[in-house]
GROMACS .gro file of C-alpha atoms in nm:
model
  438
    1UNK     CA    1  -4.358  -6.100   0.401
    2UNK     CA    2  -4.661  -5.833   0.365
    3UNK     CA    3  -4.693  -5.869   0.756
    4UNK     CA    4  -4.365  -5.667   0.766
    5UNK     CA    5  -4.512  -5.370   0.557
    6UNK     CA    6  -4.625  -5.171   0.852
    7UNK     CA    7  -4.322  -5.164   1.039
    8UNK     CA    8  -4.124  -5.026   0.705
    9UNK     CA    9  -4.425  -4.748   0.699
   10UNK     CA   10  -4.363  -4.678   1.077
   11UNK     CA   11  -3.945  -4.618   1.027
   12UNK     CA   12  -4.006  -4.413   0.696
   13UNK     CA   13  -3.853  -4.081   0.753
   14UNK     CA   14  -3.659  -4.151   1.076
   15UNK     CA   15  -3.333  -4.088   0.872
   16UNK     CA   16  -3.495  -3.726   0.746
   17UNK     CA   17  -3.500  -3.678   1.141
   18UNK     CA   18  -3.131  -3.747   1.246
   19UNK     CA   19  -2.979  -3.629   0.900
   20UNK     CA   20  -3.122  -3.273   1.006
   21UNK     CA   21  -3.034  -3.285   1.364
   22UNK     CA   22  -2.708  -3.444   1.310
   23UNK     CA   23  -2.675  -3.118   1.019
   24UNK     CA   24  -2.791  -2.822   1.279
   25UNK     CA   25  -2.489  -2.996   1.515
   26UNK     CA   26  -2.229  -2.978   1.199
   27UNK     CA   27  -2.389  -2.629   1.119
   28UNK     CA   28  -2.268  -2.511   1.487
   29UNK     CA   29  -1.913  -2.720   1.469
   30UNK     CA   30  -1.856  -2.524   1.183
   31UNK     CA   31  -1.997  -2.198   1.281
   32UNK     CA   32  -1.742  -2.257   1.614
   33UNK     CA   33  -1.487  -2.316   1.421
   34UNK     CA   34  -1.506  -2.022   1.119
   35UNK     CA   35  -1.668  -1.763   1.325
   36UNK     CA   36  -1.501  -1.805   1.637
   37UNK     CA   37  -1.181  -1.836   1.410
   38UNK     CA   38  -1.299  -1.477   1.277
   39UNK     CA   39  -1.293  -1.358   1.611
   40UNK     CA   40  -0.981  -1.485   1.717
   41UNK     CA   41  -0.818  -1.335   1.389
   42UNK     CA   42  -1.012  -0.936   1.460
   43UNK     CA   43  -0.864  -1.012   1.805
   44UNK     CA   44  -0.501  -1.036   1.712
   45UNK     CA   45  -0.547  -0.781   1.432
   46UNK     CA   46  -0.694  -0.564   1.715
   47UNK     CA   47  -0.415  -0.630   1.940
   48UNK     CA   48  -0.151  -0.552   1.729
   49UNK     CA   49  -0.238  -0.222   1.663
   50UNK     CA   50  -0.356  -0.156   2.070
   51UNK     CA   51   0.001  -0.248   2.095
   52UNK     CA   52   0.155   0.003   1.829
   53UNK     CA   53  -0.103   0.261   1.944
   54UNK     CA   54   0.001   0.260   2.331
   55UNK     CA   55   0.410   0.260   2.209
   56UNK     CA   56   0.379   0.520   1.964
   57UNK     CA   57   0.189   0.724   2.237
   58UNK     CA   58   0.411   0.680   2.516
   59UNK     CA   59   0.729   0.795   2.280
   60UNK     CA   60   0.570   1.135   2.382
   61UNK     CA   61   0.527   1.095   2.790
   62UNK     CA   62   0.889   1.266   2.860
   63UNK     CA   63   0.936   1.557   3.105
   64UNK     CA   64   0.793   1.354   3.445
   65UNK     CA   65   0.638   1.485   3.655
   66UNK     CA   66   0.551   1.786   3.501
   67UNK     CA   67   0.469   1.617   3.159
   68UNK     CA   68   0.263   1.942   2.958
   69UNK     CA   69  -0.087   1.945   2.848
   70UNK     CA   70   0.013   1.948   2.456
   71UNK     CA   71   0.228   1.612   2.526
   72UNK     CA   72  -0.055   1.461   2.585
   73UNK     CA   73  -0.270   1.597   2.285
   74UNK     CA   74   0.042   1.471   2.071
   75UNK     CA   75   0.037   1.133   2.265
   76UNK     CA   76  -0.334   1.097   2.177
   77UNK     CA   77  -0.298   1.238   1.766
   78UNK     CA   78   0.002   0.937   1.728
   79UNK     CA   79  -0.176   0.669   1.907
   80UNK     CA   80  -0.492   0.717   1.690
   81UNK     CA   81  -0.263   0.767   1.383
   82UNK     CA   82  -0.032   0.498   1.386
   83UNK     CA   83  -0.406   0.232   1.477
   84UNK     CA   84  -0.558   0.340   1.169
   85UNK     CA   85  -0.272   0.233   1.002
   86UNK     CA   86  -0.357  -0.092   1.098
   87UNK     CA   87  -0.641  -0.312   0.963
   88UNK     CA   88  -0.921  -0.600   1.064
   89UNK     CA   89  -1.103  -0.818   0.916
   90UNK     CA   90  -0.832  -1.020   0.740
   91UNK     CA   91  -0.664  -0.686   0.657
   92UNK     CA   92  -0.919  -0.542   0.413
   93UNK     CA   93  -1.144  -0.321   0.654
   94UNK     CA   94  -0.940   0.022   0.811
   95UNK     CA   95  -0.975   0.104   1.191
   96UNK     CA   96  -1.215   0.420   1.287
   97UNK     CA   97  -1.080   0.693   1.546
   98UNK     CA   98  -1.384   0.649   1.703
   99UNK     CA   99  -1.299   0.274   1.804
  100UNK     CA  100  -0.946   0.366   1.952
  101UNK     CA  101  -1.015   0.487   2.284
  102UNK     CA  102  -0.656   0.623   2.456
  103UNK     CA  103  -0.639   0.686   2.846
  104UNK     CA  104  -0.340   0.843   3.071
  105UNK     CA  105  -0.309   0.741   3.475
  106UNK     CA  106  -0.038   0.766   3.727
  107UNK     CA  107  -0.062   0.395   3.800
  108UNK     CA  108  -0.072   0.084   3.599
  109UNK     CA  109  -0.347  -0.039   3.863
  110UNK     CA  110  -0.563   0.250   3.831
  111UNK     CA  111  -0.923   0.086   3.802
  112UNK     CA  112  -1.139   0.221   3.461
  113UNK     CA  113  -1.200   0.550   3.673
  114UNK     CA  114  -0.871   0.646   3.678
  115UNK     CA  115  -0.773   0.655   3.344
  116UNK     CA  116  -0.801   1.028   3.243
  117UNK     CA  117  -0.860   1.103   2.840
  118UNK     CA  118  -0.576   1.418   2.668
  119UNK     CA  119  -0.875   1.675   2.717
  120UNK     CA  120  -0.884   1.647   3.078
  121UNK     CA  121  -0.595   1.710   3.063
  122UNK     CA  122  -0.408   1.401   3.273
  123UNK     CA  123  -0.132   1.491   3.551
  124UNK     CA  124   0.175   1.578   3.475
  125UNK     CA  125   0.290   1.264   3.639
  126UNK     CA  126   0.043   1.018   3.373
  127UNK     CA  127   0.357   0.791   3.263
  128UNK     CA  128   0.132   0.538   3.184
  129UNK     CA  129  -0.069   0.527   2.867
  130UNK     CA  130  -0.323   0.288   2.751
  131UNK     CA  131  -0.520   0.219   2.385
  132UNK     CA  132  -0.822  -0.021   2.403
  133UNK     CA  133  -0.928  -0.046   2.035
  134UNK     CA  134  -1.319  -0.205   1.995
  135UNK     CA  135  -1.472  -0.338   1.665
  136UNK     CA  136  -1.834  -0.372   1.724
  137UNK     CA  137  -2.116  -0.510   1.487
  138UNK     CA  138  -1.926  -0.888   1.360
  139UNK     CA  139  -2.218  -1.049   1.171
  140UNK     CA  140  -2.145  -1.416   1.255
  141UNK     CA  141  -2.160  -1.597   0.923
  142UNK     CA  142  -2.281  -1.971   1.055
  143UNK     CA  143  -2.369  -1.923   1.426
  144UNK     CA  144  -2.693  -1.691   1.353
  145UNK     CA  145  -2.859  -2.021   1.268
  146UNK     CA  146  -2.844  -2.103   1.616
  147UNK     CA  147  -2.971  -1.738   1.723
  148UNK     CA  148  -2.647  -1.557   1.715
  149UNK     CA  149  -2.614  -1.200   1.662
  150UNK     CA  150  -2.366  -0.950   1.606
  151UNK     CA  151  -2.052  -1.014   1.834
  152UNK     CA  152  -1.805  -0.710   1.942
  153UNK     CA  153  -1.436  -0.740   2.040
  154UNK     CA  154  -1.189  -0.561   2.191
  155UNK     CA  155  -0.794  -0.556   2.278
  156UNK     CA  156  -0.638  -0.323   2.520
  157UNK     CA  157  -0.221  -0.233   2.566
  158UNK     CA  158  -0.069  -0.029   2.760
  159UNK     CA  159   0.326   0.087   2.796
  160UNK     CA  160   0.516   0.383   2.917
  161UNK     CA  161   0.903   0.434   2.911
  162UNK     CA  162   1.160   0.259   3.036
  163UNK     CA  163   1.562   0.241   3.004
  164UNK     CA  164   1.647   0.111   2.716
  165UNK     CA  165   1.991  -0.168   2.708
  166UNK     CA  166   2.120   0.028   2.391
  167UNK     CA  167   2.098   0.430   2.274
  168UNK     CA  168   2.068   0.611   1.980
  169UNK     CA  169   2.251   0.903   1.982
  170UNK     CA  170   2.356   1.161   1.722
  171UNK     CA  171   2.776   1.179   1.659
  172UNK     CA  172   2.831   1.416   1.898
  173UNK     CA  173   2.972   1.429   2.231
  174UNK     CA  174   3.017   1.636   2.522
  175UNK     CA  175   3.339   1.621   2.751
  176UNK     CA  176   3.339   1.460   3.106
  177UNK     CA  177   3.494   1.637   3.380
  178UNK     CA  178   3.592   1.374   3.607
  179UNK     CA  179   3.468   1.349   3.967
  180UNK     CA  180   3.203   1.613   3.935
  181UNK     CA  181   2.846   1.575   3.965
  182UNK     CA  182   2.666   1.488   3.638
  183UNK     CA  183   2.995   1.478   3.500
  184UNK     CA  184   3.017   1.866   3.538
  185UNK     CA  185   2.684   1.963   3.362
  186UNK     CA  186   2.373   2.123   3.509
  187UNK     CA  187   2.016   2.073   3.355
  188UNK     CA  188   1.906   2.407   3.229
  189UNK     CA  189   2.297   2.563   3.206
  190UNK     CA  190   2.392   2.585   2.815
  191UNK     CA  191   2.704   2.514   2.668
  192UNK     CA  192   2.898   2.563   2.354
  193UNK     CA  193   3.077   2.402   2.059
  194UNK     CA  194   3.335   2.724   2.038
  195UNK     CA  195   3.609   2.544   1.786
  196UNK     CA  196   3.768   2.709   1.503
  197UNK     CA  197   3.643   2.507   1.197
  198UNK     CA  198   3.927   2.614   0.883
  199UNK     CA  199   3.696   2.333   0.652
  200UNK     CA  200   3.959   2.041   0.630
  201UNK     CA  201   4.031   2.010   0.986
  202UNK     CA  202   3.911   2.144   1.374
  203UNK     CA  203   4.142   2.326   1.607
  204UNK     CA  204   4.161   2.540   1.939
  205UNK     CA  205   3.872   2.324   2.093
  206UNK     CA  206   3.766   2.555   2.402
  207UNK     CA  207   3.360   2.431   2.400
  208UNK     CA  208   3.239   2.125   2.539
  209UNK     CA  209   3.143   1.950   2.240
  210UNK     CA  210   3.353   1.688   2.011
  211UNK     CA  211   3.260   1.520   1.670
  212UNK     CA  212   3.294   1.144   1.693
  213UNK     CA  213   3.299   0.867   1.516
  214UNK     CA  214   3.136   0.514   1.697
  215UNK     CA  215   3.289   0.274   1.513
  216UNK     CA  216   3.631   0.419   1.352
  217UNK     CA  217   3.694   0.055   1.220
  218UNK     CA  218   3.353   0.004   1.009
  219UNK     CA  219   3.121   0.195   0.803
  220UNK     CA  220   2.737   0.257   0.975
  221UNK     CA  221   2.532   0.070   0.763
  222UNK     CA  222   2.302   0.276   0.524
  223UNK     CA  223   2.607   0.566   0.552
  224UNK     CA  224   2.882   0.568   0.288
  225UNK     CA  225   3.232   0.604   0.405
  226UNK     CA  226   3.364   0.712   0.738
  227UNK     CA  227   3.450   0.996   0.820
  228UNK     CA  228   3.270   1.322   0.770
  229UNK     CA  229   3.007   1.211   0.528
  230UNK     CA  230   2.928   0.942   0.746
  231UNK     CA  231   2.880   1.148   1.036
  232UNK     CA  232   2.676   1.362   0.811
  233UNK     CA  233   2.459   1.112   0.722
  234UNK     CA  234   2.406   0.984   1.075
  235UNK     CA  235   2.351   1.306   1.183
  236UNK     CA  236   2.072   1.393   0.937
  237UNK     CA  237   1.935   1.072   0.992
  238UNK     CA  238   1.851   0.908   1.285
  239UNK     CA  239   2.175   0.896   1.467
  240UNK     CA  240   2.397   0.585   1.533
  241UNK     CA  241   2.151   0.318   1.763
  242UNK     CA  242   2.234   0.003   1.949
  243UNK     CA  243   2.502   0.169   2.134
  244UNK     CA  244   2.628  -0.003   2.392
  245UNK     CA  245   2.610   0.000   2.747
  246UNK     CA  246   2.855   0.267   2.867
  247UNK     CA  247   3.215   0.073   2.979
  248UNK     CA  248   3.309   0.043   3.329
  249UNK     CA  249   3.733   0.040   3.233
  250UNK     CA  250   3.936   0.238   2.971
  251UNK     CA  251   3.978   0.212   2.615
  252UNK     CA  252   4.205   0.009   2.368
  253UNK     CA  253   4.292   0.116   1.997
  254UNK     CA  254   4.332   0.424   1.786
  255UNK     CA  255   4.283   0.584   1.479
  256UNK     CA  256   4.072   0.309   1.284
  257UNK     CA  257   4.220  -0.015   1.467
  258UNK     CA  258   4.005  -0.203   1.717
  259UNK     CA  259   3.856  -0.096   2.035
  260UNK     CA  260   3.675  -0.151   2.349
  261UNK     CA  261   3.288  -0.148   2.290
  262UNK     CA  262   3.123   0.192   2.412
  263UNK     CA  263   3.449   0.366   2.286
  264UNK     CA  264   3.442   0.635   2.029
  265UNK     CA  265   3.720   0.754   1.776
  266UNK     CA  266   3.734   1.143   1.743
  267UNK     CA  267   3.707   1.296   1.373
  268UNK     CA  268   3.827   1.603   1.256
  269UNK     CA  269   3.723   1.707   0.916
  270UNK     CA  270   3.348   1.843   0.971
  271UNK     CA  271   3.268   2.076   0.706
  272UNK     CA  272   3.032   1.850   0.582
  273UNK     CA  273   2.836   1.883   0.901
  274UNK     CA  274   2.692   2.216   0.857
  275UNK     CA  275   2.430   2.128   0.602
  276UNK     CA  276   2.344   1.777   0.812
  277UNK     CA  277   2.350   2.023   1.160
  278UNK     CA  278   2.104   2.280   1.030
  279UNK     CA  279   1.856   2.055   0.875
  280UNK     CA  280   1.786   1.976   1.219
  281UNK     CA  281   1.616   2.334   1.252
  282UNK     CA  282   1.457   2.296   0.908
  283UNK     CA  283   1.748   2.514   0.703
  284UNK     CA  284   1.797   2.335   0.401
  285UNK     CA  285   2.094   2.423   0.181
  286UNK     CA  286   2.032   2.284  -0.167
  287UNK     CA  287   2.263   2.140  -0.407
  288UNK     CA  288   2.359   1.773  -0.438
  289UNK     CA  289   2.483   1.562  -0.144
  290UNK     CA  290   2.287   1.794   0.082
  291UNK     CA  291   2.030   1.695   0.327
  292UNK     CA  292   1.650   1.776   0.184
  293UNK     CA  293   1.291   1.793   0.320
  294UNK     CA  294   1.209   1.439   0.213
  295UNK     CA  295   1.493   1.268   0.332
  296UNK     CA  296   1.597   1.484   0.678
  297UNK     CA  297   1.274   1.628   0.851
  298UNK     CA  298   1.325   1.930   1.055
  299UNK     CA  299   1.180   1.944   1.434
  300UNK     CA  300   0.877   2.085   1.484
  301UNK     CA  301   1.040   2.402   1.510
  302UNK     CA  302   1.312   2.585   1.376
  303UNK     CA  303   1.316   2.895   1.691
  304UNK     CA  304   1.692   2.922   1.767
  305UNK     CA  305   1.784   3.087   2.106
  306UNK     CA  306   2.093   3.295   2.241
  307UNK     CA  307   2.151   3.593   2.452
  308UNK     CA  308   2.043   3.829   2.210
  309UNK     CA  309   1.662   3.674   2.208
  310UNK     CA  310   1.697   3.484   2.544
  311UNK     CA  311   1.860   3.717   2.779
  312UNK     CA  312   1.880   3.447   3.094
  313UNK     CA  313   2.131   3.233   2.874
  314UNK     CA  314   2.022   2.940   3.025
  315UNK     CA  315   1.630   2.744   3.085
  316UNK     CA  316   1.496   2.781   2.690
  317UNK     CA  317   1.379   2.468   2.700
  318UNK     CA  318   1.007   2.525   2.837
  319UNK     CA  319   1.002   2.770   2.547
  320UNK     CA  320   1.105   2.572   2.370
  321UNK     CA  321   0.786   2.326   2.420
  322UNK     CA  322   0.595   2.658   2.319
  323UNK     CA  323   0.784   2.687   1.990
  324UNK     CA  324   0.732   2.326   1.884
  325UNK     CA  325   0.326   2.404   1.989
  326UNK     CA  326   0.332   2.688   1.763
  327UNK     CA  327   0.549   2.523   1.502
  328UNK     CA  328   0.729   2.824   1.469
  329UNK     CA  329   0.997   2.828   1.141
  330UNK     CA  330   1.361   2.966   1.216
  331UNK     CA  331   1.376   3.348   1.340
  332UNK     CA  332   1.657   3.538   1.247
  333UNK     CA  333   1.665   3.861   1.463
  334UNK     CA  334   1.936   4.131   1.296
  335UNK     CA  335   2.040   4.153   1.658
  336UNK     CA  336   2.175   3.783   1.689
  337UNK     CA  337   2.557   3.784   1.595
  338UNK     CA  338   2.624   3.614   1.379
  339UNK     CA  339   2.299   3.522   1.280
  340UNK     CA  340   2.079   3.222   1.259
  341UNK     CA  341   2.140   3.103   0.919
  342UNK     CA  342   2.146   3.350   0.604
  343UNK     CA  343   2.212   3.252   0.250
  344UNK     CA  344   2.193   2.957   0.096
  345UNK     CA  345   1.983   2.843   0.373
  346UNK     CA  346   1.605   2.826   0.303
  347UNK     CA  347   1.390   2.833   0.607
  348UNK     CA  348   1.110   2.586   0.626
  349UNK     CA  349   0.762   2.686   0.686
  350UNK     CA  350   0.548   2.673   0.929
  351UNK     CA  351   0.353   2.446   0.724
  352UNK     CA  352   0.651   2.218   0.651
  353UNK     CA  353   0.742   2.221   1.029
  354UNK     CA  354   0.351   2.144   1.120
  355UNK     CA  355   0.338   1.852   0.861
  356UNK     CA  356   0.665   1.702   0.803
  357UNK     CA  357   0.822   1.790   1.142
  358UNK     CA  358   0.942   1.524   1.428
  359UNK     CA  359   1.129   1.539   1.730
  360UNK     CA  360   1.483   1.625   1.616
  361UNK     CA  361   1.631   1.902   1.882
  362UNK     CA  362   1.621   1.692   2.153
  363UNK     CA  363   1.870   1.472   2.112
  364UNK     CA  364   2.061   1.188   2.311
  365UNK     CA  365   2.413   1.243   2.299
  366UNK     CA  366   2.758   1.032   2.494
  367UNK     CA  367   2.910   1.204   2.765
  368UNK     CA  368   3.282   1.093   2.707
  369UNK     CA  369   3.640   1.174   2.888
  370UNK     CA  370   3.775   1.326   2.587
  371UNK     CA  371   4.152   1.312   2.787
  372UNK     CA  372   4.178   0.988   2.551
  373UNK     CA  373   4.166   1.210   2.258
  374UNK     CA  374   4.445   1.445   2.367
  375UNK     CA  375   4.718   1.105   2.344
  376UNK     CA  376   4.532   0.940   2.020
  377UNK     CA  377   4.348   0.702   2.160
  378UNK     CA  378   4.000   0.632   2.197
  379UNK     CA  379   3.757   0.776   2.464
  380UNK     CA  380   3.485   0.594   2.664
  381UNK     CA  381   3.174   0.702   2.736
  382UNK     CA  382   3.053   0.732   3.026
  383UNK     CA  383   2.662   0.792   3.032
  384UNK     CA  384   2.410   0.950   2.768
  385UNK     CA  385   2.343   1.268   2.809
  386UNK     CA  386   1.992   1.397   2.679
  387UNK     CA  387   2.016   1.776   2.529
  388UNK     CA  388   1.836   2.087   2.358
  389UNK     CA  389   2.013   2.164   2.007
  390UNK     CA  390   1.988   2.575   2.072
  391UNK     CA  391   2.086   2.711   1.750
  392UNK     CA  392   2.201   2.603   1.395
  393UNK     CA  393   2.595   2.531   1.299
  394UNK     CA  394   2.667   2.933   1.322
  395UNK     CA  395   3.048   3.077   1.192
  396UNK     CA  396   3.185   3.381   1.250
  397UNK     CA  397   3.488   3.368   1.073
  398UNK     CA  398   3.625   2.973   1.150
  399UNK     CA  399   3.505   3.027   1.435
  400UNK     CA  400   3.186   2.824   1.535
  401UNK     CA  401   2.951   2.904   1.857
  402UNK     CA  402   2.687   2.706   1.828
  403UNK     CA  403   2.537   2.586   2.159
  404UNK     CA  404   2.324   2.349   2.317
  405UNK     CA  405   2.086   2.321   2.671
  406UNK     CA  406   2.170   1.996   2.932
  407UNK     CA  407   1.861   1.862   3.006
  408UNK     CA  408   1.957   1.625   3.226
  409UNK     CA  409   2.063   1.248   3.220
  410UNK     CA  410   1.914   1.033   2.910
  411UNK     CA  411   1.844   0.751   3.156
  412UNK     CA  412   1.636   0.944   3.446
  413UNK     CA  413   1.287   0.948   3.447
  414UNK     CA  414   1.128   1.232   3.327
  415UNK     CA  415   1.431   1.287   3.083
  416UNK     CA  416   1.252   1.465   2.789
  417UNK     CA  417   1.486   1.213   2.544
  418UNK     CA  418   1.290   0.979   2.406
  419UNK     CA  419   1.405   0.682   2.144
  420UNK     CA  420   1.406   0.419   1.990
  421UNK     CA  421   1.579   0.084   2.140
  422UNK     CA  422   1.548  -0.223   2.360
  423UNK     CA  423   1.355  -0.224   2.692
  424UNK     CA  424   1.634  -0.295   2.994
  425UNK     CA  425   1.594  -0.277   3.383
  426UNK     CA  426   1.653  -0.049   3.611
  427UNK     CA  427   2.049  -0.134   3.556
  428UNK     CA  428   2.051  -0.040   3.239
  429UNK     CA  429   2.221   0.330   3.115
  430UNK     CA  430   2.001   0.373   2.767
  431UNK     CA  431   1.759   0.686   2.709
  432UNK     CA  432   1.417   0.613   2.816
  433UNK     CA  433   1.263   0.418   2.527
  434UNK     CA  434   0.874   0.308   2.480
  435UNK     CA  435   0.780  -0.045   2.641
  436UNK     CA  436   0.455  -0.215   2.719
  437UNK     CA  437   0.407  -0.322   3.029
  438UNK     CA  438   0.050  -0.491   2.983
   0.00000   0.00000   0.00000
C-alpha cells in the first residue's frame, strides 16, 4: 500500500490545474455572453434613435431641387434633438450631440465622401439624409480578463421622403375645375376664400375654397361633435390623417348618411373657425373653447401677405422661408384692408414663434369637384393639393378674403408639404411623408 504514496504525491494539484483553466474558459463564455449581450443591447438602443434621427430630419428636405440652406440647419437641429431623446446603456445613460453625426447627399450610394454636413451647406438637390450615432469607451465587464478593452459601437439610418398611401390634411378644400391642368391651379398664383360668413351659415361662395367635413357620418376621434367644432378642432390640431387614396368614380350619400371613401360632406356653419384659422399664424383669441399656445402652436411665423405688403400678388412663398428664418410675429400694416387681425387677437412673439413654433402654414389640403355640393351630395377628391396659408381668417363686414398660395401638387417631389403617414410607391397620391430607405 505505501508503494502507492508517490504516485498520490505526483497527481496532487492536477485538479487546481483544470479547475482554473476550465474557470478562465467559463470566465470568457460568460463574458461572450453578458458583454457581447451589452453590445447587442447599445446597438439596438443606438439604432433606434439613428432611425428617429434620420426621419425627423428628412420631415424638413421639401422644396427639391432647390432645397434652402436653413432647411438643412433645421434638418440637422431635429435630428440631433429628437437622438438625445433617446437613451443607451439599458436606458439610463443620455446620447451626446457630439456622437450623432448627420450627413446630406444626392444619392443613397454616395461613398463616405459624399455625404456633405448642414454647414457646407449640401445641394439643393440632398434628398437623402443620414444619422450615424457612435458610443465609444464600453468598459467590457468580464472579457478584460482575457485582455479586452474598451469596445465602441455604432448604428447608421438613413431616409428621405416618399409618397405616403394616406394624407393628412386640414378641413379645407379647394374646387376642381375639370379638364384643366393641375385641376386649374398654378404654383405660385394665390387664391381666395371670398364667402360671405353671416355666423350661422356661408353663402355667395365666389373663392375657391370650401369647409368640409371627411367623415359626415362619424365623429374624428379626439374631436367632439361634428360639425363646426369638430372642424375647429381638426383644424387647430393636426388635421384629419389616414385619408384615403383619392377615388377613381363618383360619390354615394349625403348629408350624414354613408359614402364612398375619399368623399367629403360640405359644412356650413364656420364661425367657430376663426379662432382655430388664426392660431395658425400665432393670434390667439382667449376665452374658453378657444385654441391656446399650449394646445395649438403657431408656425414659425405669423408674417401675413397681400397686395398691400406684397405688391406681385402672387410668389410669397420664398419670403415666406425668410419669415419663418427670422421667426417674425404677425405684422399688421395700417395699409392692409381690412387688417391682419386686431382686437381680441394677441400676437405671439417672436420668442413664442422661435420656441413653440412648427410647421403649420404649409398645409396639405383635397382638391375636390365641389359640383357634388351644388345637388347635396358628396364630392370626391381628386388629389392633395399642398398650399401657403397667406393671411389669417380676415372679415370685412360678412365678408371674408382670406387667401392662400398653390404650391404645387402634395405628391410631387420637391412639394414643400411634408407629413405625417404611411410610406407608398410611386402609385400612391399621399403628400410626401418621411421613410427610411436604409
Amino acid at each position: 500500500m505505501s508503494s502507492m504514496h508517490p504516485v498520490r504525491r505526483r497527481q496532487r494539484g492536477a485538479i487546481a490545474i483544470v479547475v482554473g483553466l476550465m474557470l478562465v474558459v467559463l470566465v470568457g463564455f460568460v463574458g461572450l455572453a453578458l458583454d457581447g449581450g451589452r453590445l447587442y443591447l447599445t446597438k439596438t438602443e443606438l439604432q433606434n434613435a439613428a432611425d428617429a434621427c434620420a426621419l425627423a430630419a428628412s420631415y424638413e428636405l421639401t422644396d427639391a431641387p432647390s432645397i434652402p440652406p436653413e432647411a438643412f440647419a433645421r434638418a440637422d437641429a431635429a435630428g440631433r434633438m429628437v437622438a438625445q431623446r433617446d437613451r443607451v446603456n439599458f436606458q439610463q445613460a443620455p446620447i451626446a450631440s457630439g456622437d450623432v453625426s448627420i450627413g446630406f447627399s444626392t444619392s443613397l450610394g454616395s461613398g463616405s465622401g459624399g455625404w456633405a454636413s448642414a454647414g457646407a451647406p449640401p445641394a439643393g438637390n440632398a434628398r437623402y439624409v443620414r444619422c450615424t450615432i457612435t458610443r465609444d469607451g464600453i468598459s467590457p465587464w468580464f472579457m478584460q480578463v482575457l485582455g479586452f478593452g474598451d469596445q465602441s459601437v455604432s448604428a447608421l439610418a438613413t431616409a428621405s421622403l416618399a409618397r405616403a398611401q394616406t394624407a393628412c390634411a386640414i378641413p379645407m378644400a379647394l374646387c376642381a375645375t375639370a379638364g384643366a391642368p393641375d385641376f386649374g391651379y398654378v404654383p405660385g398664383d394665390w387664391y381666395g376664400v371670398d364667402f360671405s360668413d353671416n355666423g350661422s351659415s356661408v353663402t355667395n361662395y365666389t373663392g375657391n375654397f370650401r369647409w368640409i367635413d371627411f367623415d359626415p357620418s362619424a365623429p374624428t376621434p379626439g374631436c367632439s361633435g361634428h360639425g363646426a367644432s369638430e372642424l375647429a378642432c381638426l383644424l387647430a390640431g393636426t388635421g384629419q390623417c389616414s385619408l384615403p387614396t383619392p377615388p377613381t368614380g363618383g360619390c354615394t350619400g349625403s348629408g350624414s348618411s354613408g359614402t364612398t371613401p375619399g368623399c367629403v360632406g360640405e359644412t356650413g356653419n364656420i364661425t367657430s373657425m376663426q379662432s382655430a384659422y388664426n392660431a395658425r399664424f400665432g393670434l390667439y383669441r382667449g376665452g374658453g373653447g378657444n385654441p391656446g399656445l399650449t394646445d395649438s402652436p403657431p408656425d414659425f411665423t405669423g408674417y401675413s401677405y397681400s397686395t398691400e405688403n406684397w405688391a406681385a400678388g402672387r410668389n410669397a412663398y420664398p419670403n415666406f422661408r425668410s419669415a419663418q428664418a427670422a421667426h417674425l410675429p404677425a405684422n399688421n400694416d395700417p395699409a392692409v384692408s381690412p387688417p391682419f387681425y386686431s382686437n381680441p387677437y394677441r400676437p405671439s412673439t417672436t420668442e413664442e414663434h422661435a420656441t413653440r413654433g412648427a410647421e403649420r402654414r404649409v398645409v396639405v389640403m383635397p382638391i375636390v369637384e365641389c359640383a357634388g355640393f351644388a345637388s347635396g351630395q358628396h364630392a370626391p377628391i381628386r388629389a392633395y393639393a399642398c398650399v401657403l396659408m397667406l393671411d389669417p381668417y380676415r372679415k370685412q363686414g360678412n365678408d371674408v378674403k382670406s387667401r392662400i398660395e398653390y404650391l404645387g401638387r402634395a405628391d410631387q417631389p420637391g412639394s414643400p408639404c411634408a407629413t405625417s403617414g404611411i410610406p407608398g410607391d410611386a402609385g400612391s397620391q399621399g403628400p410626401m411623408v418621411p421613410s427610411l430607405v436604409q
